[in-house]
CSV table of C-alpha atoms and ligand atoms in Angstrom, one decimal:
chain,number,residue,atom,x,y,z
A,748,UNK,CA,40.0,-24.3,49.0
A,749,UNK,CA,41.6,-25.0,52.2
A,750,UNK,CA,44.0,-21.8,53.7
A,751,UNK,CA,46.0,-24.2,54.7
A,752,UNK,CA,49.1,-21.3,55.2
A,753,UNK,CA,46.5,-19.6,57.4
A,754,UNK,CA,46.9,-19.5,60.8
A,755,UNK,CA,43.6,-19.4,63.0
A,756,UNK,CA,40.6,-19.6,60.7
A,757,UNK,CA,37.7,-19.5,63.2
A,758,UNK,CA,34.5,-20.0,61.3
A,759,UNK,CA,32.8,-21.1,58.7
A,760,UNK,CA,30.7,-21.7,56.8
A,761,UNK,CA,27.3,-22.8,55.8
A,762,UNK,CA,25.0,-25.6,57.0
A,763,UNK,CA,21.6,-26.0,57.4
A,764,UNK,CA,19.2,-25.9,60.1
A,765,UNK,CA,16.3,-27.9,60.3
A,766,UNK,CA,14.0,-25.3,58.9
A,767,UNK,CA,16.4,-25.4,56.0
A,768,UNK,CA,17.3,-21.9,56.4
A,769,UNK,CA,21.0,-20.9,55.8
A,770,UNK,CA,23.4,-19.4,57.6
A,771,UNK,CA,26.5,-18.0,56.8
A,772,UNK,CA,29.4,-17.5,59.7
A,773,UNK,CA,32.0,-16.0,58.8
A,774,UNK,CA,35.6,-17.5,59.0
A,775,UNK,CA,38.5,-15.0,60.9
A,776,UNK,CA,41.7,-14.9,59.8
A,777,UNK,CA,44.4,-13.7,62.4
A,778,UNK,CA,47.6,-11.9,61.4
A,779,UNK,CA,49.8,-14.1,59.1
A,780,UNK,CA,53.2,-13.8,61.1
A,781,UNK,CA,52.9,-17.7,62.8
A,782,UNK,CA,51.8,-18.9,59.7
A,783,UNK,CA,54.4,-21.6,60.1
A,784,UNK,CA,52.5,-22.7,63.0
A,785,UNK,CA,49.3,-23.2,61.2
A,786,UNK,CA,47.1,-26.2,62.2
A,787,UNK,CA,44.5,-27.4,59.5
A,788,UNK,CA,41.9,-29.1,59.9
A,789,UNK,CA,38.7,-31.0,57.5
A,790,UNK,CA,35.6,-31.8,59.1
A,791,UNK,CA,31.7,-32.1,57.0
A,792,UNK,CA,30.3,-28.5,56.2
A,793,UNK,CA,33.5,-26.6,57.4
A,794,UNK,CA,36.5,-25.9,55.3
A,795,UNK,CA,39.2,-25.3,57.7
A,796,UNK,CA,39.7,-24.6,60.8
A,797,UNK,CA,42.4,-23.7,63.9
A,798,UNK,CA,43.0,-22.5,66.8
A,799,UNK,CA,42.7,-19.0,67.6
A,800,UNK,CA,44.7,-17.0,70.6
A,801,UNK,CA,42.6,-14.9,72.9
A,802,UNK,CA,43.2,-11.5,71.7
A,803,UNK,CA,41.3,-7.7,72.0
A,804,UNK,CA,38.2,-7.4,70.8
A,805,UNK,CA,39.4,-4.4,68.6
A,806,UNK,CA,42.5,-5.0,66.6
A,807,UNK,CA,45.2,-3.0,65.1
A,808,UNK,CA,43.3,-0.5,63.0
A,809,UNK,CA,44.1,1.3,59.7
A,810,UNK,CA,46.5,4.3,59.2
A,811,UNK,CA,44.4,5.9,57.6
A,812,UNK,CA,41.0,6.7,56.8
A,813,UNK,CA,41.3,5.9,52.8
A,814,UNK,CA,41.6,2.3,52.5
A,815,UNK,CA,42.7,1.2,49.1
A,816,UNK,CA,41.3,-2.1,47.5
A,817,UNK,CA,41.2,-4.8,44.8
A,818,UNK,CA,39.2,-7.1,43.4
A,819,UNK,CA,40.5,-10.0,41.7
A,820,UNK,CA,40.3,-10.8,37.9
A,821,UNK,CA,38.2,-14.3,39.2
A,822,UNK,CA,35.7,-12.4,41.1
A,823,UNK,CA,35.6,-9.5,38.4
A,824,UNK,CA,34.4,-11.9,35.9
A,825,UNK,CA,31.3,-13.0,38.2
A,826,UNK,CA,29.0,-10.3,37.1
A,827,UNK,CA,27.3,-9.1,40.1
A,828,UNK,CA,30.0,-9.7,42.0
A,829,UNK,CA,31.9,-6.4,41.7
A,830,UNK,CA,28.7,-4.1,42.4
A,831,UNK,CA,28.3,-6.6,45.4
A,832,UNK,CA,31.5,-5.1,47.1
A,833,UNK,CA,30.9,-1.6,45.9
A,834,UNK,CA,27.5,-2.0,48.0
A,835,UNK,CA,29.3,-3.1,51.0
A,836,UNK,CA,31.6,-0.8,50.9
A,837,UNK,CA,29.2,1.9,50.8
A,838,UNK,CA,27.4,0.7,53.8
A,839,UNK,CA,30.4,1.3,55.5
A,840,UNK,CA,31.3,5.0,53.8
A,841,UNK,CA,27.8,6.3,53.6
A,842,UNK,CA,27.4,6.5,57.5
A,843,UNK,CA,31.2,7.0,58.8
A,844,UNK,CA,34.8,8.9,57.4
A,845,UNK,CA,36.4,5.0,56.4
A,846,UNK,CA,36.0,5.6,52.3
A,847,UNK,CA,37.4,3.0,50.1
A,848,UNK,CA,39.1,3.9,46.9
A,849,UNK,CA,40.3,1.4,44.1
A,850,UNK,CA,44.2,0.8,44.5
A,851,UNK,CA,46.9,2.3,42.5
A,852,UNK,CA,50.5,2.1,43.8
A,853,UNK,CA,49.4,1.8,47.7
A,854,UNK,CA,51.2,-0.8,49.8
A,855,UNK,CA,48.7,-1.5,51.5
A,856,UNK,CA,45.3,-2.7,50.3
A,857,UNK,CA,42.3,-5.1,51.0
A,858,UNK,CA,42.2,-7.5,48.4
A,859,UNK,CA,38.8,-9.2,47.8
A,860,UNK,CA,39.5,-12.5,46.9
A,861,UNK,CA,37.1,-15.6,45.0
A,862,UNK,CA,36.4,-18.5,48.0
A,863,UNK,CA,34.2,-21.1,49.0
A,864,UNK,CA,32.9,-18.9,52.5
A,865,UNK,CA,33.4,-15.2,53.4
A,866,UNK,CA,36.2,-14.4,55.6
A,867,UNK,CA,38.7,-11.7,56.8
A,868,UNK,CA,41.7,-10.6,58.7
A,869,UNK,CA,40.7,-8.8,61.8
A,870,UNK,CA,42.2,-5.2,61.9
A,871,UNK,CA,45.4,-3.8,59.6
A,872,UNK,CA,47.9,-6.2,58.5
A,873,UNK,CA,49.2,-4.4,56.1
A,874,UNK,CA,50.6,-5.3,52.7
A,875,UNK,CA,48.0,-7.4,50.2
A,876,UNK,CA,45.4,-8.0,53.0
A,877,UNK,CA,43.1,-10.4,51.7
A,878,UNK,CA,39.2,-11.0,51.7
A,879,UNK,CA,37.7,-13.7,51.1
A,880,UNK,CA,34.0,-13.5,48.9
A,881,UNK,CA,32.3,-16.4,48.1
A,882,UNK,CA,29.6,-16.8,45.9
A,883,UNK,CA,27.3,-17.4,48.9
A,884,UNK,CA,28.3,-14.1,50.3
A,885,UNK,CA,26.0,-11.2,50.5
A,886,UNK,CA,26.6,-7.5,50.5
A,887,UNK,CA,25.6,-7.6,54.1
A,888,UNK,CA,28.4,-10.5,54.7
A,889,UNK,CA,30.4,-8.1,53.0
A,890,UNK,CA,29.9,-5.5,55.2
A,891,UNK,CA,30.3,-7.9,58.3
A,892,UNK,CA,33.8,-8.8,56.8
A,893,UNK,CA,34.8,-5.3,55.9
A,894,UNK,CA,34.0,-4.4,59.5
A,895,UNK,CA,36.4,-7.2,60.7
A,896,UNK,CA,38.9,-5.7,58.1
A,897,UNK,CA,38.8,-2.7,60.1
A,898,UNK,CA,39.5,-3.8,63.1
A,899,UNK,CA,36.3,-5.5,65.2
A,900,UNK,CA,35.7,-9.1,66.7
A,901,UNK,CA,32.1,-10.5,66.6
A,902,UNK,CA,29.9,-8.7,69.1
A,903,UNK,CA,28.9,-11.7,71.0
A,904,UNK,CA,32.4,-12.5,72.0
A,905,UNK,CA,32.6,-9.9,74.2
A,906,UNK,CA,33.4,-10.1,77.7
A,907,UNK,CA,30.4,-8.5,78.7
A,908,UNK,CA,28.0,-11.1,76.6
A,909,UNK,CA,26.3,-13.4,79.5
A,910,UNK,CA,24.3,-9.8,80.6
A,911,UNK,CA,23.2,-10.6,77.1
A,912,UNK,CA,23.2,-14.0,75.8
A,913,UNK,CA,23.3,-17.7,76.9
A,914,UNK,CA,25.9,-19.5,74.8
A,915,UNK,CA,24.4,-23.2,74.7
A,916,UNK,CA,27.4,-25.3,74.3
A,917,UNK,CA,25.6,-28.3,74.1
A,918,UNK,CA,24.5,-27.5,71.0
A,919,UNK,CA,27.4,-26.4,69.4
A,920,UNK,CA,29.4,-28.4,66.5
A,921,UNK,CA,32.2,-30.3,68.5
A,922,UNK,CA,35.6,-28.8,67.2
A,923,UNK,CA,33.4,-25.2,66.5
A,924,UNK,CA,33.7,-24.0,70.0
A,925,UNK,CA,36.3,-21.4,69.5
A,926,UNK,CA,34.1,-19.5,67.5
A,927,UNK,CA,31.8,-18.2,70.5
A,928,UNK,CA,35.3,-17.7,73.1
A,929,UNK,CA,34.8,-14.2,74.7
A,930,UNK,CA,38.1,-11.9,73.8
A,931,UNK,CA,39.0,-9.2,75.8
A,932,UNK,CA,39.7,-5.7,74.7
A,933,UNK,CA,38.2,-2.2,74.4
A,934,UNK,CA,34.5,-2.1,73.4
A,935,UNK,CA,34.7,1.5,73.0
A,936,UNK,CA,32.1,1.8,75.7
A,937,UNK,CA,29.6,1.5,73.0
A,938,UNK,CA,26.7,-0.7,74.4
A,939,UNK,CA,25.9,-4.2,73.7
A,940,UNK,CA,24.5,-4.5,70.5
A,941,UNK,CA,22.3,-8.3,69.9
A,942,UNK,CA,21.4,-6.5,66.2
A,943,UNK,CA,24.5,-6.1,65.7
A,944,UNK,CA,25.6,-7.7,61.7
A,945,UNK,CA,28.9,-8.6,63.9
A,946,UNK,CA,26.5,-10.1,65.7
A,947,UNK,CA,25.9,-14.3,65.1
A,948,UNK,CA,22.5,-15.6,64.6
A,949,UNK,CA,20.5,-18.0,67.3
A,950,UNK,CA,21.8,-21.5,65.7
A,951,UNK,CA,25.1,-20.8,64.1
A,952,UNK,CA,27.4,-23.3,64.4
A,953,UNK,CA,24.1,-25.5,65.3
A,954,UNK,CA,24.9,-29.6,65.8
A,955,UNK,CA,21.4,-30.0,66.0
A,956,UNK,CA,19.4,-26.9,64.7
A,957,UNK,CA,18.4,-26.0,68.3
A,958,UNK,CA,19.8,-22.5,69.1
A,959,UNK,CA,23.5,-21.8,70.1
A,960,UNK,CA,23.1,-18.5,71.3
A,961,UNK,CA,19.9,-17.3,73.6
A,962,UNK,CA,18.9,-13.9,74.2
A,963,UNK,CA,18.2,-13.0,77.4
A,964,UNK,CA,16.3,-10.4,76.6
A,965,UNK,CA,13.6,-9.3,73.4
A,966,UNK,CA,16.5,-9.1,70.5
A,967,UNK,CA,14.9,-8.2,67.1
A,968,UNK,CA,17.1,-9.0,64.4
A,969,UNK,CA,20.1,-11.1,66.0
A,970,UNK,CA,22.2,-12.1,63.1
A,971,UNK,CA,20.8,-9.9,60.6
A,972,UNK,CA,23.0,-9.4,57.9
A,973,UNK,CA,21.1,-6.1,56.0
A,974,UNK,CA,22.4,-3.3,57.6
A,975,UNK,CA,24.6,-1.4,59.9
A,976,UNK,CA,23.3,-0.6,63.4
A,977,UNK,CA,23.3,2.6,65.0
A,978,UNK,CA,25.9,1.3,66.9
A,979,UNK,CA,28.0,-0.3,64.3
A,980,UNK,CA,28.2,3.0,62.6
A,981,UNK,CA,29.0,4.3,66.4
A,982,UNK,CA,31.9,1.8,66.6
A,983,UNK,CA,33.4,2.7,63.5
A,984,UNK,CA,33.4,6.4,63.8
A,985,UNK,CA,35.2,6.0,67.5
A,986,UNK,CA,37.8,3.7,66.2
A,987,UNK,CA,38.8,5.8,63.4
A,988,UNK,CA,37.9,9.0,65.1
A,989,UNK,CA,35.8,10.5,62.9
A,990,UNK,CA,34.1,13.0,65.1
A,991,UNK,CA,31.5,11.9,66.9
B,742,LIG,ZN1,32.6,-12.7,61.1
């Protein structure tokens, strides 16, 4: 499936490295209002992809704290599916005050949706906001896409990052560059956070399976995709102001 209404996909998907491991990046969908403008594009390995404006690293967030959800009659039918998304969603409940509730007559609602990749809208648009799960998702990926849901950018786009990380462009997929710009916009003073699951791994977006992003420091678990940090949960709870 190509979005091909979609403005601003930045991401994908799924390759392998040369250790045959696999990686999943996630694809980011910006607000729909210039879908019009929408550039689309095919290359090996990646589904679609356009450009994305610079914009903060936190985005609109939810009005409230009780986000309301579906889950489409092609992803219910996929047996684990289902308790897949529950999970993730519960990663994100269990340790802040964001709870998600199946939908009833709300207006608004995230909408889990069957894909190749995993993907998601980056803070409140409001309406039939879509997510995308793919069969290659876990309920970690999940997690890392409910967080964009709710407003956050990947961690290493920051503007703080090079304290951090060495972005080797060299070895980055030609036309996948836009997925490691830094954005500005409010961090929430929370530190850096290389464990991050907003976090990418060393050779996303890998040409050659050498590593795209270096730590500059020791970084257990960049690109993990299990759990929610410390300061994930931190980030969460200042956004939506749970009482800290
Ligand atoms: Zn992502």
């Amino acid at each position: 499936m190509c979005l091909n209404k979609l403005i601003s996909l930045f991401f994908f998907s799924f390759f392998m490295t040369k250790d045959n491991e696999q990686y999943l990046a996630s694809r980011v969908l910006t607000k729909p209002s210039v879908k019009a403008q929408s550039t689309v594009i095919m290359i090996p390995y990646i589904i679609c992809v356009a450009v994305q404006t610079d914009r903060n690293a936190v985005q609109s967030i939810w009005p409230t704290h009780a986000i309301p959800y579906l889950i489409s009659a092609e992803l219910r039918k996929q047996s684990s599916r289902t308790n897949d998304i529950l999970s993730a969603t519960r990663m994100v409940s269990d340790q802040t005050c964001v709870t998600f509730h199946l939908r009833t007559f709300e207006t608004n609602f995230l909408h889990f949706k069957n894909s190749p990749g995993c993907s998601s809208y980056v803070g409140f648009i409001g309406g039939d906001q879509a997510v995308y799960i793919g069969s290659v998702c876990t309920v970690g990926n999940i997690a890392h896409e409910l967080l964009h849901a709710l407003g956050f950018y990947h961690e290493h786009t920051r503007m703080d990052r090079d304290s951090y990380i060495n972005i080797i462009k060299n070895n980055i997929i030609k036309g996948t560059e836009q997925n490691f710009v830094k954005r500005h916009g409010d961090t929430l003073n929370v530190p850096y956070d290389t464990a991050s699951i907003l976090h990418y791994g060393r050779a996303y977006f890998s040409s050659n399976g050498s590593p795209t992003i270096v730590p500059l420091h020791t970084a257990k678990d960049m690109g993990q995709r299990e759990r929610l940090t410390q300061l994930d949960i931190l980030r969460v709870r200042l956004l939506y102001q749970c009482g800290v």
